[in-house]
């Protein structure tokens, strides 16, 4: 991975829980990687959250979108012509691979590894990574920058405030077990 150059398409399922989305976006804001997504991915994320949390404030998504739009070239458009030539176990995921190819992503970060066979992505020069593996890679790549990003994210939580231990517990609950383990000895630094 090259700092600030490694380009990653974020699947909708890593946009929630918010602890994962927040960590990934803080890493991106710190130029530890370049994020990509599509309108279809963002719509899928929003629909999923609305199903799970019907009481979310109407402006919640607008605030998130405004922040995500600040990532400039993150929005991938024009990938649709690639879709008919692609096959995946779940046809509903083809748009994700097509957006990754069109956006020249180095990787797709998703919890849904089973529906993105390594061979299907690799033939386009794309890795498929679980968010836990990806976050560990980011931490190992530039530990100081990653810890600063994580500390910034953690300090955003208030009412109640989130301790470093609470933060790691949220990581574990979000299936970021390796990342939590990697960060545990560094807990005093963020």
Short mmCIF file of C-alpha atoms in Angstrom, two decimals:
data_model
loop_
_atom_site.label_atom_id
_atom_site.label_comp_id
_atom_site.label_asym_id
_atom_site.label_seq_id
_atom_site.Cartn_x
_atom_site.Cartn_y
_atom_site.Cartn_z
CA UNK A 1 0.00 0.00 0.00
CA UNK A 2 1.23 3.46 -0.85
CA UNK A 3 0.33 6.24 1.56
CA UNK A 4 -2.43 8.38 0.11
CA UNK A 5 -2.31 6.57 -3.23
CA UNK A 6 -3.87 3.21 -2.42
CA UNK A 7 -7.41 3.51 -3.72
CA UNK A 8 -10.18 1.59 -1.98
CA UNK A 9 -13.83 1.17 -2.88
CA UNK A 10 -15.85 1.01 0.34
CA UNK A 11 -18.83 -1.33 0.15
CA UNK A 12 -22.08 -0.22 1.79
CA UNK A 13 -21.71 -2.74 4.60
CA UNK A 14 -18.55 -1.05 5.94
CA UNK A 15 -20.38 2.28 6.15
CA UNK A 16 -22.18 0.97 9.21
CA UNK A 17 -21.66 0.51 12.03
CA UNK A 18 -20.61 4.11 12.41
CA UNK A 19 -17.41 3.19 14.27
CA UNK A 20 -16.12 1.45 11.13
CA UNK A 21 -17.24 4.19 8.73
CA UNK A 22 -15.75 6.81 11.02
CA UNK A 23 -12.39 5.07 11.29
CA UNK A 24 -12.19 4.55 7.54
CA UNK A 25 -13.12 8.16 6.78
CA UNK A 26 -10.65 9.50 9.35
CA UNK A 27 -7.93 7.35 7.73
CA UNK A 28 -8.93 8.70 4.33
CA UNK A 29 -8.93 12.29 5.61
CA UNK A 30 -5.41 11.61 6.90
CA UNK A 31 -4.42 10.53 3.37
CA UNK A 32 -3.71 6.96 4.43
CA UNK A 33 -5.74 5.80 1.44
CA UNK A 34 -8.05 7.26 -1.19
CA UNK A 35 -11.72 6.25 -0.78
CA UNK A 36 -14.22 5.48 -3.51
CA UNK A 37 -17.96 4.82 -3.52
CA UNK A 38 -20.88 5.17 -5.90
CA UNK A 39 -24.36 6.63 -5.60
CA UNK A 40 -25.70 3.05 -5.59
CA UNK A 41 -23.43 2.14 -2.65
CA UNK A 42 -24.46 5.25 -0.73
CA UNK A 43 -28.15 4.56 -1.45
CA UNK A 44 -27.73 0.96 -0.22
CA UNK A 45 -26.04 2.22 2.95
CA UNK A 46 -28.78 4.77 3.60
CA UNK A 47 -31.56 2.25 2.95
CA UNK A 48 -29.98 -0.26 5.31
CA UNK A 49 -29.63 2.31 8.08
CA UNK A 50 -33.20 3.53 7.62
CA UNK A 51 -34.44 -0.07 7.96
CA UNK A 52 -32.41 -0.62 11.13
CA UNK A 53 -32.84 2.81 12.70
CA UNK A 54 -36.15 4.29 11.61
CA UNK A 55 -35.83 7.08 14.17
CA UNK A 56 -32.66 8.62 12.70
CA UNK A 57 -33.00 12.35 12.17
CA UNK A 58 -33.74 13.33 8.59
CA UNK A 59 -30.66 15.53 8.44
CA UNK A 60 -28.36 12.70 9.60
CA UNK A 61 -27.77 11.45 6.06
CA UNK A 62 -27.42 14.93 4.65
CA UNK A 63 -24.66 15.74 7.17
CA UNK A 64 -22.90 12.47 6.34
CA UNK A 65 -23.24 13.06 2.59
CA UNK A 66 -21.92 16.61 2.89
CA UNK A 67 -18.86 15.28 4.70
CA UNK A 68 -18.39 12.42 2.25
CA UNK A 69 -18.74 14.80 -0.70
CA UNK A 70 -15.73 16.66 0.69
CA UNK A 71 -13.57 13.75 -0.48
CA UNK A 72 -13.62 15.23 -3.97
CA UNK A 73 -13.01 12.41 -6.41
CA UNK A 74 -14.45 9.63 -4.24
CA UNK A 75 -17.71 9.36 -6.16
CA UNK A 76 -17.42 6.88 -9.05
CA UNK A 77 -19.78 7.51 -11.95
CA UNK A 78 -20.15 5.92 -15.37
CA UNK A 79 -19.39 2.32 -14.36
CA UNK A 80 -22.75 0.91 -15.50
CA UNK A 81 -21.59 -0.19 -19.01
CA UNK A 82 -19.16 -2.63 -17.32
CA UNK A 83 -21.86 -4.43 -15.38
CA UNK A 84 -23.22 -6.82 -18.08
CA UNK A 85 -19.78 -8.41 -18.55
CA UNK A 86 -19.28 -9.14 -14.83
CA UNK A 87 -20.52 -12.07 -12.80
CA UNK A 88 -20.50 -12.57 -9.06
CA UNK A 89 -22.30 -15.07 -6.82
CA UNK A 90 -24.83 -12.36 -5.94
CA UNK A 91 -25.79 -10.34 -9.03
CA UNK A 92 -26.80 -7.46 -6.74
CA UNK A 93 -23.10 -6.92 -5.97
CA UNK A 94 -21.96 -6.51 -9.59
CA UNK A 95 -22.32 -2.73 -9.33
CA UNK A 96 -19.68 -2.72 -6.56
CA UNK A 97 -17.10 -4.55 -8.67
CA UNK A 98 -17.94 -2.42 -11.71
CA UNK A 99 -17.46 0.79 -9.71
CA UNK A 100 -14.15 -0.53 -8.34
CA UNK A 101 -12.91 -1.35 -11.86
CA UNK A 102 -14.04 1.98 -13.32
CA UNK A 103 -12.62 3.89 -10.35
CA UNK A 104 -9.30 2.05 -10.70
CA UNK A 105 -9.48 0.78 -7.14
CA UNK A 106 -6.66 -1.28 -5.72
CA UNK A 107 -9.08 -2.98 -3.33
CA UNK A 108 -12.68 -3.41 -2.29
CA UNK A 109 -13.22 -3.33 1.47
CA UNK A 110 -16.28 -5.35 2.44
CA UNK A 111 -17.62 -7.62 5.16
CA UNK A 112 -19.18 -9.65 2.35
CA UNK A 113 -16.14 -11.67 1.24
CA UNK A 114 -18.12 -14.70 0.06
CA UNK A 115 -19.84 -12.74 -2.69
CA UNK A 116 -16.58 -11.28 -4.03
CA UNK A 117 -14.43 -14.26 -5.08
CA UNK A 118 -10.74 -13.40 -5.13
CA UNK A 119 -10.41 -14.54 -8.76
CA UNK A 120 -13.26 -12.32 -9.99
CA UNK A 121 -11.63 -9.21 -8.55
CA UNK A 122 -8.00 -10.23 -9.13
CA UNK A 123 -8.49 -10.49 -12.89
CA UNK A 124 -9.06 -6.73 -12.73
CA UNK A 125 -6.08 -6.10 -10.42
CA UNK A 126 -8.31 -5.63 -7.38
CA UNK A 127 -7.91 -7.15 -3.93
CA UNK A 128 -10.90 -7.92 -1.74
CA UNK A 129 -10.28 -7.17 1.93
CA UNK A 130 -12.25 -7.56 5.13
CA UNK A 131 -12.32 -4.23 7.01
CA UNK A 132 -10.42 -5.81 9.91
CA UNK A 133 -7.53 -6.82 7.64
CA UNK A 134 -7.57 -3.46 5.88
CA UNK A 135 -7.52 -1.46 9.12
CA UNK A 136 -4.63 -3.56 10.44
CA UNK A 137 -2.76 -2.84 7.18
CA UNK A 138 -3.40 0.89 7.58
CA UNK A 139 -2.21 0.84 11.20
CA UNK A 140 0.94 -1.07 10.22
CA UNK A 141 1.59 1.22 7.26
CA UNK A 142 1.76 4.45 9.26
CA UNK A 143 1.07 3.81 12.93
CA UNK A 144 1.52 7.43 14.02
CA UNK A 145 -0.92 8.81 11.45
CA UNK A 146 -3.41 6.01 12.08
CA UNK A 147 -3.33 6.60 15.84
CA UNK A 148 -3.88 10.32 15.32
CA UNK A 149 -6.89 9.57 13.11
CA UNK A 150 -8.32 7.10 15.62
CA UNK A 151 -7.77 9.55 18.46
CA UNK A 152 -9.56 12.26 16.50
CA UNK A 153 -12.48 9.97 15.84
CA UNK A 154 -12.66 8.81 19.46
CA UNK A 155 -12.69 12.39 20.76
CA UNK A 156 -15.69 13.19 18.55
CA UNK A 157 -17.83 10.97 20.74
CA UNK A 158 -19.51 12.77 23.62
CA UNK A 159 -22.60 12.31 25.75
CA UNK A 160 -21.08 10.04 26.90
CA UNK A 161 -17.41 10.36 26.07
CA UNK A 162 -15.74 7.22 24.77
CA UNK A 163 -12.58 5.97 26.44
CA UNK A 164 -9.90 4.23 24.40
CA UNK A 165 -11.01 0.92 25.96
CA UNK A 166 -14.64 1.62 25.01
CA UNK A 167 -13.48 2.41 21.49
CA UNK A 168 -11.66 -0.92 21.22
CA UNK A 169 -14.73 -2.68 22.57
CA UNK A 170 -16.78 -1.10 19.76
CA UNK A 171 -14.15 -2.32 17.29
CA UNK A 172 -14.46 -5.87 18.63
CA UNK A 173 -18.27 -5.73 18.43
CA UNK A 174 -17.91 -4.66 14.79
CA UNK A 175 -15.77 -7.72 13.97
CA UNK A 176 -12.54 -5.70 13.98
CA UNK A 177 -10.86 -8.15 16.34
CA UNK A 178 -7.35 -8.05 14.83
CA UNK A 179 -7.38 -4.25 14.70
CA UNK A 180 -8.50 -4.09 18.31
CA UNK A 181 -5.73 -6.50 19.28
CA UNK A 182 -3.16 -4.44 17.33
CA UNK A 183 -4.31 -1.23 19.05
CA UNK A 184 -4.55 -2.63 22.59
CA UNK A 185 -0.86 -2.06 23.49
CA UNK A 186 -1.13 1.48 22.07
CA UNK A 187 -4.23 2.46 24.03
CA UNK A 188 -2.42 5.28 25.87
CA UNK A 189 -1.56 6.92 22.55
CA UNK A 190 -5.07 7.61 21.32
#
